[in-house]
Amino acid sequence: MNYFVDKNGYYGQFGGAFIPELLYPNVKELEDNYLKILESESFKKEFKELLDNYVGRPTPLYLAKRLSEKYGATIYLKREDLCHTGAHKINNTIGQILVAKKLGKKRIIAETGAGQHGVATATVCALMNLECVVFMGEVDIKRQAPNVARMKMLGAKVVPAKSGSKTLKDATNEAIRDWIGNPADTYYLIGSVVGPHPYPDMVARLQSIISKEMKEQLLEQTGNENPDMIIACVGGGSNAAGAFYHYLDNEDVKLIAVEAAGLGVYSGQSAATSQLGDVGVLHGSKTILMQDEYGQVTEPYSISAGLDYPGIGPLHAYLHESKRAVFMNATDQEALDSAYELTKTEGIIPALESAHALAVLPKMKFKKEQVIVINLSGRGDKDLETYITHLK
Amino acid sequence: MGSRLNKILKENKKLLSVFFTAGFPKLNDTEVIIKSLESSGVDFIEVGLPYSDPLADGPTIQHSSSVALENGINLDIIFNQLEALKNSVKIPLVLMGYINQIIKYGEEKFCQKCKDCGIETIIIPDLPMIEYESHYQQLFTNYGISNVFLITPQTSEERIRKIDKITNAFIYVVASSSITGAKGEISSKQIAYFERIQKMNLKSTLIAGFGISNKSTFNTVCKYVNGAIIGSAFINFLDKNGTGNSSNFVKNIVKN
Ligand SMILES: Cc1ncc(COP(=O)(O)O)c(C=O)c1O
């Protein structure tokens, strides 16, 4: 099996670029140039320097002893929460801002859910002195207030998306509409492995640093670069794509993708796309999405703004269909419980998104010597208000 | 192709098309809107299939779509409404919807329903040419359906020529680099773009749309292309005045 994008921009039946003609030149320009740029020596050098000295890479691979004891396995946490700005999102924004600069773009737009991608975009725009506009659902602006403040302090303009469910999906729609209106000077810096080809592939490549480091660190710490299992949460799927990337071809490594089940997969208040969705087109790519019988996109729900999305990236749709990855899910409550648990056992407050990945631990049986890596995609600072509210 | 639309497209006059969203303002307004547009002299009508995530549409059409969806509109209802009008409405109807609606409905079933309703032309703004050629061209042809492609100020000459070649209805000349929405004026930059397209001597009929809102913008663009589509301005009109006076809207545009 080949799990990487083909020359037409597809993963099996998923992917492609279903975009209005208005966006064709922009997407084509990116498609024609992204590999050339990503593989150029100057890009590689700049990217590495910024990841090492600005983001703080490599991020540690930490053996969580007490958590391991509790679940009877050998559990490592890949500490993306220690990245500058608090999540894996910055790996992607550093890479894409360098691409945007090489393409000569002057204005950067982005969508954001939890605000992590918005903050990561505003950060690299400040760093590169570029204009930054972030679209964010009105609902998310309320529940992720600290990140809104950070974006503003970083000099970004935050535009509320007031259409539809007023969350990540609608913020993405607004960003795409803005791009249609500003085709020449604007670069759309997408925050996950979603959108038209080549975005899913480009973002996966930029995030693949996560599994590249994981291999080296596992080899050093355990003598074997391959774990038995990697667990990551999936909103659009960028942290999971990064954590899986260098293991996709190695079928001995089990891949677990965890979606947000909200109040329960079948409660009507859920974002477990792979369980509730079917094939269609969302935000320019053919994938699996939550929709009604007439193809109207369903409004998802999750306590976690970063997972509150009715689709998954086309790579993940393919990993699901081909059964290369196992898709599990966790409810709001299970994620909250796991967040409190990690805080008390390891002294790490995870992002609500990452807490969903932790939340499948109680649902599985392990052996002591089994090596499990959980991608701890982000830290919980932005979610403190939610945590405090639910702690009572 | 000898479709009804193609006969009209060959007429030597300024063609006026009006867009409305099915199910807006009320679920069952489709018939009154179509009939009053026809009787007031519109040459062909674009029927918008309301979608939850209309990427190429501005606030006006977004709003009309969400109202229509709240009214309970869906593709089955729309096809029923259109089939009932099949014999009484003489001017061609063009459907405009997003690709996900068609995939979910079933591509073959969608085409069959179009055929049953006498629909011969569709516009799918998020279906790019390459996907059309590899997955839809054959199917649409089998059902006698012509797909309309859009060109924009950013579309290269080479691509425009290619679109011209595979077009058998009309080319939708997007008037500005923007989503749909009523705008006041046609800028000199837009004129330069229209002139550039005009000089290309394309074989296809050219119909402009996006931002054409009144008599003056309609007349201006018609100096360069064969006709124009008015959408958001009509939706705004319906929103304010209801369906009763739809023909007044058209009369204000076509009267000399
Ligand atoms: C910490 C964290 N993890 C995960 C996600 C989900 O995104 P993705 O699935 O692209 O990794 C987000 C999104 O905002 C996030 O902030």
XYZ file of C-alpha atoms and ligand atoms in Angstrom:
664
model
C 0.000 0.000 0.000
C 1.080 3.555 -0.662
C -0.042 6.037 1.974
C 1.547 9.088 0.413
C -0.098 11.484 -1.978
C -0.058 10.483 -5.655
C 0.889 12.742 -8.534
C -2.683 13.898 -8.975
C -2.997 14.973 -5.364
C -4.963 11.956 -4.185
C -4.753 9.400 -1.387
C -6.736 6.574 -2.928
C -10.103 8.148 -3.714
C -9.527 11.041 -1.311
C -7.938 14.436 -1.884
C -7.815 16.464 -5.080
C -8.483 20.166 -5.387
C -12.201 21.005 -5.572
C -11.852 24.727 -5.718
C -13.670 27.495 -7.517
C -11.922 28.669 -10.677
C -11.264 31.894 -8.774
C -8.685 30.074 -6.670
C -7.147 28.024 -9.448
C -4.114 30.267 -10.116
C -3.263 30.489 -6.403
C -3.492 26.783 -5.768
C -1.686 25.980 -8.997
C 1.151 28.340 -8.098
C 1.531 26.553 -4.795
C 1.275 23.116 -6.341
C 3.949 23.946 -8.904
C 6.333 25.311 -6.291
C 5.883 23.663 -2.921
C 8.119 20.642 -3.445
C 10.823 22.695 -5.112
C 10.791 25.063 -2.145
C 10.554 22.402 0.564
C 13.440 20.464 -0.968
C 15.700 23.456 -1.578
C 18.815 23.755 0.575
C 18.008 27.317 1.593
C 14.551 26.347 2.836
C 15.842 23.315 4.715
C 18.506 25.374 6.428
C 16.191 28.199 7.453
C 13.459 25.803 8.553
C 15.837 23.779 10.700
C 17.402 26.830 12.300
C 14.012 28.239 13.239
C 12.739 24.893 14.532
C 15.850 24.403 16.652
C 16.354 27.878 18.018
C 12.946 29.521 17.869
C 10.441 26.698 18.337
C 12.717 24.758 20.704
C 13.077 21.485 18.805
C 13.662 18.673 19.182
C 10.836 18.387 21.677
C 11.488 15.787 24.390
C 10.232 12.238 24.229
C 9.323 11.682 27.827
C 8.824 8.315 29.520
C 5.741 8.870 31.657
C 6.552 6.474 34.501
C 3.501 6.882 36.672
C 1.140 6.820 33.721
C 2.941 3.706 32.448
C 2.519 2.027 35.800
C -1.146 2.865 35.902
C -1.897 1.376 32.488
C 0.645 -1.441 32.547
C 2.533 -0.314 29.450
C 5.603 1.697 28.536
C 4.125 5.071 27.687
C 6.089 7.888 26.144
C 4.781 11.382 25.598
C 6.008 13.321 22.584
C 6.121 16.760 24.099
C 4.757 19.042 21.364
C 3.197 20.996 24.210
C 6.676 22.390 24.857
C 6.900 24.023 21.437
C 6.960 27.800 21.351
C 3.329 29.024 21.461
C 2.198 25.792 23.084
C 1.370 23.303 20.349
C 2.616 21.477 17.271
C 0.881 24.056 15.089
C 4.007 26.207 14.905
C 5.977 23.530 12.999
C 3.597 24.080 10.124
C 3.384 27.867 10.321
C 7.174 28.261 10.341
C 7.370 26.114 7.226
C 4.517 27.796 5.393
C 5.625 31.333 6.204
C 8.940 30.521 4.536
C 7.017 29.196 1.524
C 4.873 32.356 1.447
C 7.977 34.514 1.522
C 9.573 32.578 -1.319
C 6.374 33.108 -3.317
C 6.625 36.832 -2.635
C 3.317 37.097 -0.753
C 2.664 40.154 1.402
C -0.462 39.316 3.344
C -1.161 36.156 5.334
C -4.608 34.813 6.161
C -5.469 31.853 8.352
C -8.404 30.109 9.981
C -8.323 28.970 13.563
C -10.416 26.854 15.898
C -8.764 26.633 19.282
C -6.738 29.687 18.411
C -3.501 27.689 18.482
C -3.031 27.886 14.748
C -4.055 31.537 14.794
C -1.475 32.273 17.476
C 1.166 30.257 15.636
C 0.385 32.171 12.432
C 0.343 35.564 14.142
C 3.669 34.648 15.731
C 5.467 33.836 12.487
C 3.931 36.913 10.849
C 5.346 39.065 13.624
C 8.671 37.310 13.154
C 8.664 37.941 9.404
C 6.973 41.343 9.551
C 3.999 40.322 7.400
C 0.379 41.450 7.635
C -1.780 38.816 9.354
C -5.549 38.300 9.316
C -7.034 35.399 11.289
C -10.603 34.175 10.822
C -12.140 32.625 13.900
C -15.674 31.449 14.628
C -17.622 33.719 16.914
C -18.284 30.796 19.276
C -14.572 29.958 19.432
C -13.620 33.582 20.066
C -15.642 33.325 23.280
C -14.300 29.979 24.452
C -10.637 30.641 23.608
C -10.326 34.206 24.863
C -6.655 34.033 25.951
C -5.602 33.045 22.437
C -7.612 35.881 20.907
C -5.765 38.291 23.158
C -2.421 36.759 22.206
C -3.153 37.095 18.484
C -4.068 40.738 18.913
C -0.953 41.427 20.960
C 1.072 39.800 18.173
C -0.405 42.315 15.748
C -2.921 40.119 13.944
C -6.391 41.213 12.984
C -8.947 38.694 14.275
C -12.090 38.570 12.140
C -15.119 36.810 13.641
C -16.795 34.247 11.376
C -20.504 34.715 11.894
C -21.893 32.272 9.355
C -23.122 28.718 9.962
C -22.083 27.118 13.226
C -19.635 29.986 13.911
C -16.775 27.547 14.541
C -13.730 26.218 12.677
C -15.597 25.123 9.534
C -17.027 28.602 9.086
C -13.729 30.298 9.865
C -12.247 28.180 7.068
C -15.046 29.224 4.683
C -14.375 32.875 5.485
C -10.645 32.484 4.949
C -11.258 30.883 1.555
C -13.677 33.675 0.615
C -11.098 36.263 1.589
C -8.532 34.473 -0.552
C -10.891 34.540 -3.522
C -11.125 38.299 -3.099
C -7.370 38.813 -2.737
C -5.788 36.357 -5.136
C -2.575 38.172 -6.006
C -0.872 39.267 -2.806
C -2.388 36.947 -0.206
C -1.153 33.580 1.036
C -3.606 31.263 2.769
C -1.757 29.557 5.607
C -3.916 26.511 6.346
C -3.594 25.054 9.827
C -4.117 21.364 9.267
C -3.817 18.576 6.703
C -7.029 19.741 5.038
C -7.910 21.889 2.039
C -7.141 21.412 -1.638
C -4.024 19.606 -2.805
C -1.151 20.409 -2.158
C -2.028 21.624 1.338
C -2.609 18.226 2.973
C 0.697 16.909 1.675
C 2.620 20.093 2.428
C 1.332 20.337 5.994
C 1.999 16.627 6.604
C 5.572 17.044 5.393
C 6.115 20.072 7.636
C 4.692 18.234 10.649
C 6.619 15.045 9.868
C 9.466 16.395 11.989
C 7.484 14.936 14.917
C 7.889 11.300 13.825
C 11.390 11.923 12.518
C 12.499 12.960 15.991
C 10.449 10.185 17.551
C 12.431 7.582 15.625
C 15.768 8.960 16.746
C 14.645 9.387 20.328
C 13.114 5.926 20.591
C 16.253 4.362 19.169
C 18.321 6.181 21.752
C 16.014 5.468 24.679
C 14.783 1.952 23.914
C 17.198 0.623 21.318
C 14.363 0.305 18.791
C 13.140 3.127 16.608
C 9.697 1.539 16.247
C 7.085 1.754 18.980
C 4.215 -0.715 19.115
C 1.643 2.002 18.893
C 1.268 5.737 18.274
C -1.794 7.587 19.536
C -2.785 11.065 18.383
C -5.935 13.158 18.367
C -7.491 14.201 15.068
C -9.236 17.471 14.372
C -8.174 18.070 10.805
C -5.346 15.677 11.498
C -2.047 17.579 11.350
C -0.487 16.453 14.621
C -1.539 12.878 13.874
C -0.159 13.110 10.328
C 3.148 14.365 11.745
C 3.306 11.666 14.399
C 2.398 8.883 11.938
C 4.318 10.103 8.902
C 7.582 8.161 9.070
C 5.761 5.049 10.254
C 3.035 4.956 7.621
C 4.861 2.262 5.635
C 5.732 0.188 8.668
C 2.590 -1.793 9.328
C 4.039 -3.262 12.541
C 3.469 0.094 14.178
C -0.168 0.421 15.120
C -1.629 3.878 14.515
C -4.507 5.131 16.640
C -6.392 8.268 15.620
C -8.682 9.695 18.269
C -11.666 11.839 17.370
C -13.863 13.928 19.636
C -17.133 12.237 20.521
C -18.557 15.296 22.289
C -21.494 14.149 24.401
C -21.330 10.682 22.825
C -20.749 9.488 19.257
C -24.458 9.082 18.491
C -25.760 11.841 20.758
C -26.141 14.319 17.908
C -23.483 16.402 19.672
C -20.272 14.944 18.353
C -17.334 15.529 16.031
C -16.402 11.868 15.432
C -16.237 12.325 11.676
C -15.043 8.845 10.708
C -17.953 7.272 12.596
C -20.666 9.680 11.477
C -19.492 10.906 8.102
C -19.285 9.671 4.570
C -17.579 10.614 1.332
C -17.941 14.126 0.018
C -16.120 17.382 -0.586
C -15.237 19.790 2.202
C -12.979 22.830 1.926
C -11.624 21.805 -1.426
C -10.841 18.175 -0.865
C -12.631 14.895 -1.255
C -12.713 13.301 2.143
C -15.042 11.983 4.819
C -17.331 14.592 6.304
C -20.365 14.830 8.530
C -23.380 15.686 6.411
C -27.101 15.117 6.142
C -28.808 13.053 3.451
C -28.704 16.021 1.053
C -25.022 16.771 1.515
C -25.525 19.740 3.830
C -22.580 19.848 6.192
C -23.591 18.975 9.750
C -22.596 21.184 12.646
C -20.192 19.244 14.817
C -19.769 19.589 18.541
C -16.862 19.089 20.894
C -15.763 20.745 24.116
C -12.436 21.133 22.356
C -12.446 23.888 19.757
C -9.505 22.325 17.919
C -11.411 19.092 17.284
C -14.766 20.723 16.536
C -14.592 20.127 12.785
C -16.966 18.121 10.553
C -14.228 16.643 8.358
C -10.819 14.988 8.489
C -7.924 15.431 6.098
C -7.895 13.197 3.000
C -4.858 11.250 4.269
C -6.837 10.281 7.358
C -9.911 9.406 5.311
C -7.625 7.029 3.439
C -5.989 5.639 6.587
C -9.484 4.995 7.909
C -10.795 3.388 4.740
C -7.721 1.204 4.287
C -7.742 0.370 8.011
C -4.085 1.403 8.288
C -5.107 3.467 11.296
C -7.658 2.539 13.925
C -10.102 5.338 14.645
C -11.226 5.639 18.246
C -12.960 8.471 20.033
C -13.353 10.111 23.425
C -16.192 12.141 24.902
C -15.889 15.551 26.523
C -16.009 13.966 29.943
C -13.434 11.284 29.147
C -11.078 13.956 27.815
C -11.566 16.100 30.909
C -10.915 13.119 33.185
C -7.716 12.304 31.314
C -6.554 15.892 31.480
C -6.963 15.930 35.273
C -5.286 12.539 35.461
C -2.208 13.583 33.478
C -1.948 16.754 35.512
C -1.930 14.820 38.783
C 0.216 11.867 37.720
C 2.829 13.618 35.614
C 2.494 17.319 36.402
C 1.584 18.170 32.827
C -1.580 20.103 31.935
C -2.461 19.013 28.398
C -4.530 20.849 25.807
C -8.113 19.588 25.659
C -7.386 18.265 22.169
C -4.420 16.214 23.366
C -6.459 15.005 26.330
C -8.642 13.145 23.821
C -5.603 11.103 22.776
C -4.866 10.260 26.412
C -8.487 9.307 26.963
C -8.294 6.084 24.971
C -5.737 4.595 27.391
C -8.397 3.225 29.767
C -10.160 1.643 26.781
C -7.270 -0.598 25.767
C -5.372 -3.535 27.225
C -1.580 -3.378 27.174
C 1.427 -5.453 28.050
C 4.108 -3.957 30.223
C 6.810 -4.070 27.583
C 4.616 -2.563 24.878
C 5.937 0.812 23.809
C 3.188 3.378 23.298
C 3.835 6.928 22.115
C 1.155 9.506 22.717
C 1.530 12.690 20.770
C 0.902 15.387 23.339
C -0.003 17.973 20.722
C -0.395 20.974 23.001
C -0.476 22.438 26.475
C -3.551 23.374 28.442
C -2.990 27.053 29.188
C -5.664 28.089 26.702
C -8.155 25.676 28.302
C -7.694 26.677 31.927
C -11.069 28.339 32.124
C -12.796 25.164 30.916
C -10.731 23.040 33.296
C -11.509 25.281 36.246
C -15.228 25.327 35.432
C -15.410 21.544 35.293
C -13.204 20.914 38.301
C -15.939 22.028 40.677
C -25.925 20.785 -28.931
C -29.433 21.848 -29.840
C -30.649 22.746 -26.392
C -33.185 25.472 -25.701
C -30.502 27.507 -24.037
C -28.228 27.295 -27.062
C -30.917 28.749 -29.310
C -31.296 31.683 -26.959
C -27.558 32.141 -26.622
C -27.330 32.645 -30.378
C -29.887 35.444 -30.387
C -28.344 38.751 -31.186
C -29.339 40.727 -28.101
C -28.246 41.540 -24.604
C -29.169 38.446 -22.646
C -30.456 38.879 -19.129
C -30.372 36.062 -16.645
C -31.550 36.303 -13.055
C -30.395 34.086 -10.206
C -32.533 33.194 -7.238
C -32.141 30.756 -4.370
C -34.700 27.954 -4.362
C -36.764 27.988 -1.170
C -36.199 31.682 -0.485
C -37.883 33.732 0.846
C -40.477 30.966 1.312
C -40.245 27.268 0.671
C -42.720 27.265 -2.200
C -41.821 30.555 -3.897
C -40.014 28.815 -6.734
C -43.026 28.825 -9.040
C -44.050 32.465 -8.578
C -40.493 33.652 -8.946
C -39.832 31.685 -12.113
C -43.135 32.670 -13.695
C -42.817 36.355 -12.964
C -39.214 36.400 -14.181
C -40.281 34.692 -17.377
C -43.202 37.002 -18.008
C -41.082 40.083 -17.436
C -38.664 39.127 -20.178
C -35.736 37.368 -18.533
C -33.950 35.176 -21.098
C -32.952 32.361 -18.787
C -33.008 31.711 -15.059
C -30.425 30.376 -12.682
C -31.866 28.334 -9.851
C -29.533 28.229 -6.843
C -29.495 24.994 -4.857
C -29.056 26.171 -1.261
C -25.920 24.847 0.371
C -24.665 25.012 3.932
C -21.138 26.012 2.915
C -21.303 28.094 -0.270
C -17.621 28.980 -0.657
C -17.980 31.186 -3.705
C -20.884 33.188 -2.337
C -21.025 36.433 -0.437
C -23.248 37.315 2.523
C -26.437 37.900 0.481
C -26.577 34.472 -1.128
C -25.251 32.830 2.038
C -28.136 34.379 3.928
C -30.746 33.340 1.366
C -29.330 29.805 1.400
C -29.526 29.458 5.144
C -33.064 30.848 5.215
C -34.050 28.401 2.473
C -32.506 25.500 4.371
C -34.321 26.564 7.523
C -37.504 26.623 5.436
C -36.871 22.944 4.819
C -35.790 23.039 1.188
C -33.898 20.072 -0.231
C -33.004 18.684 -3.633
C -36.019 16.385 -3.816
C -38.395 19.265 -3.145
C -36.602 21.450 -5.675
C -36.778 18.782 -8.374
C -40.481 18.291 -7.638
C -41.074 22.029 -7.932
C -39.192 22.199 -11.211
C -40.790 19.131 -12.703
C -44.211 20.639 -12.065
C -43.180 23.690 -14.118
C -41.613 21.741 -16.922
C -44.403 22.188 -19.427
C -45.523 25.678 -18.532
C -42.153 27.455 -18.388
C -40.595 28.040 -21.784
C -37.304 29.744 -20.921
C -34.370 27.551 -19.909
C -33.466 26.955 -16.284
C -29.875 26.513 -15.218
C -29.035 24.889 -11.886
C -26.249 26.221 -9.703
C -25.064 24.122 -6.793
C -21.977 22.788 -5.066
C -20.349 19.475 -5.884
C -20.892 17.908 -2.471
C -24.654 18.133 -2.903
C -24.397 16.226 -6.147
C -22.019 13.568 -4.811
C -24.236 12.905 -1.812
C -27.460 12.877 -3.831
C -25.877 10.421 -6.232
C -24.319 11.766 -9.415
C -26.316 9.535 -11.731
C -29.593 10.165 -9.886
C -28.921 13.896 -9.979
C -28.440 13.803 -13.736
C -31.572 11.713 -14.232
C -33.602 14.208 -12.184
C -32.210 17.081 -14.245
C -33.283 15.265 -17.362
C -36.765 14.634 -15.933
C -37.093 18.352 -15.206
C -35.789 19.476 -18.582
C -32.600 20.926 -17.112
C -29.795 20.935 -19.652
C -27.243 23.207 -18.042
C -25.555 23.261 -14.656
C -23.019 25.426 -12.898
C -20.919 23.864 -10.145
C -18.489 26.522 -8.953
C -16.291 24.107 -7.020
C -15.977 21.511 -9.764
C -12.653 22.251 -11.446
C -12.015 21.448 -15.074
C -9.657 18.547 -14.367
C -12.178 16.790 -12.109
C -14.908 17.459 -14.654
C -12.884 15.890 -17.433
C -11.843 12.840 -15.482
C -15.035 12.080 -13.568
C -18.090 13.946 -14.872
C -17.859 14.810 -18.552
C -19.013 11.413 -19.794
C -21.849 11.162 -17.306
C -23.153 14.661 -18.033
C -22.945 14.034 -21.766
C -24.941 10.834 -21.375
C -27.750 12.854 -19.836
C -27.506 15.760 -22.259
C -26.210 18.108 -19.593
C -23.781 20.923 -20.326
C -21.459 22.124 -17.614
C -20.671 25.830 -17.381
C -17.117 26.891 -16.540
C -16.108 30.128 -14.911
C -13.279 32.400 -15.931
C -11.919 35.215 -13.791
C -9.526 38.141 -14.170
C -6.808 35.727 -12.988
C -7.488 32.976 -15.541
C -4.652 32.610 -18.037
C -5.269 32.958 -21.762
C -4.229 29.351 -22.321
C -6.778 28.138 -19.813
C -9.517 30.358 -21.216
C -8.882 28.844 -24.653
C -9.148 25.371 -23.194
C -12.394 26.237 -21.423
C -13.702 27.723 -24.675
C -12.976 24.450 -26.422
C -14.877 22.219 -23.991
C -17.767 24.633 -23.453
C -21.053 23.838 -25.114
C -23.349 26.221 -23.262
C -21.770 29.515 -22.252
C -18.697 30.738 -20.416
C -19.432 32.402 -17.102
C -17.256 35.505 -17.027
C -16.750 36.306 -13.357
C -16.677 40.080 -13.395
C -14.192 40.616 -10.586
C -11.860 38.685 -8.327
C -14.396 38.227 -5.607
C -17.195 36.134 -4.243
C -20.765 36.923 -5.305
C -22.355 40.117 -4.089
C -23.931 43.273 -5.425
C -21.469 46.055 -6.135
C -22.145 49.555 -7.337
C -19.829 50.175 -10.255
C -17.755 48.538 -12.934
C -14.147 49.704 -12.541
C -11.706 50.564 -15.304
C -9.712 47.507 -14.303
C -12.769 45.351 -14.978
C -13.321 47.056 -18.330
C -9.734 46.253 -19.307
C -10.377 42.622 -18.409
C -13.611 42.508 -20.428
C -11.805 44.040 -23.381
C -9.064 41.477 -23.135
C -11.642 38.656 -23.175
C -13.562 40.292 -26.015
C -10.425 40.486 -28.157
C -9.840 36.760 -27.761
C -12.695 36.054 -30.203
C -13.883 32.992 -28.350
C -16.399 30.685 -29.975
C -18.532 30.454 -26.838
C -21.219 32.862 -25.740
C -20.012 34.978 -22.811
C -22.238 35.757 -19.876
C -20.910 37.938 -17.067
C -21.826 37.555 -13.435
C -20.771 38.391 -9.848
C -21.334 42.007 -8.933
C -23.775 42.946 -11.731
C -26.566 44.640 -9.840
C -28.579 47.150 -11.873
C -29.378 48.672 -15.241
C -26.152 50.627 -15.437
C -23.781 47.763 -14.590
C -25.805 45.441 -16.821
C -25.549 47.787 -19.788
C -21.859 48.426 -19.207
C -20.844 44.763 -19.212
C -23.112 44.000 -22.161
C -20.903 46.209 -24.325
C -18.257 43.511 -24.022
C -20.104 40.244 -23.477
C -23.353 38.706 -24.681
C -25.275 39.097 -21.466
C -25.171 39.050 -17.709
C -26.510 37.313 -14.643
C -27.894 39.279 -11.742
C -28.023 37.429 -8.437
C -27.429 39.130 -5.117
C -29.249 42.314 -6.146
C -32.373 40.274 -6.911
C -32.077 38.358 -3.635
C -31.849 41.681 -1.804
C -34.913 42.839 -3.698
C -36.866 39.718 -2.709
C -35.757 40.127 0.868
C -37.190 43.662 0.964
C -40.232 43.359 -1.277
C -41.224 39.705 -1.246
C -42.020 37.872 -4.453
C -45.013 39.967 -5.499
C -43.136 42.582 -7.510
C -40.341 40.485 -9.031
C -41.231 41.740 -12.487
C -40.594 45.346 -11.420
C -37.032 44.400 -10.648
C -36.529 43.096 -14.164
C -38.354 45.997 -15.825
C -36.010 48.442 -14.119
C -33.088 46.726 -15.767
C -34.345 46.089 -19.271
C -36.385 49.271 -19.885
C -34.704 51.725 -22.184
C -3.207 21.344 20.823
C -3.956 20.936 19.613
N -3.996 19.632 19.267
C -4.673 19.217 18.187
C -5.393 20.094 17.398
C -6.171 19.544 16.259
O -5.628 19.806 15.011
P -4.916 18.679 14.170
O -5.851 17.538 14.083
O -4.674 19.328 12.854
O -3.660 18.323 14.847
C -5.367 21.462 17.703
C -6.109 22.426 16.865
O -6.304 23.556 17.139
C -4.629 21.884 18.843
O -4.592 23.174 19.180
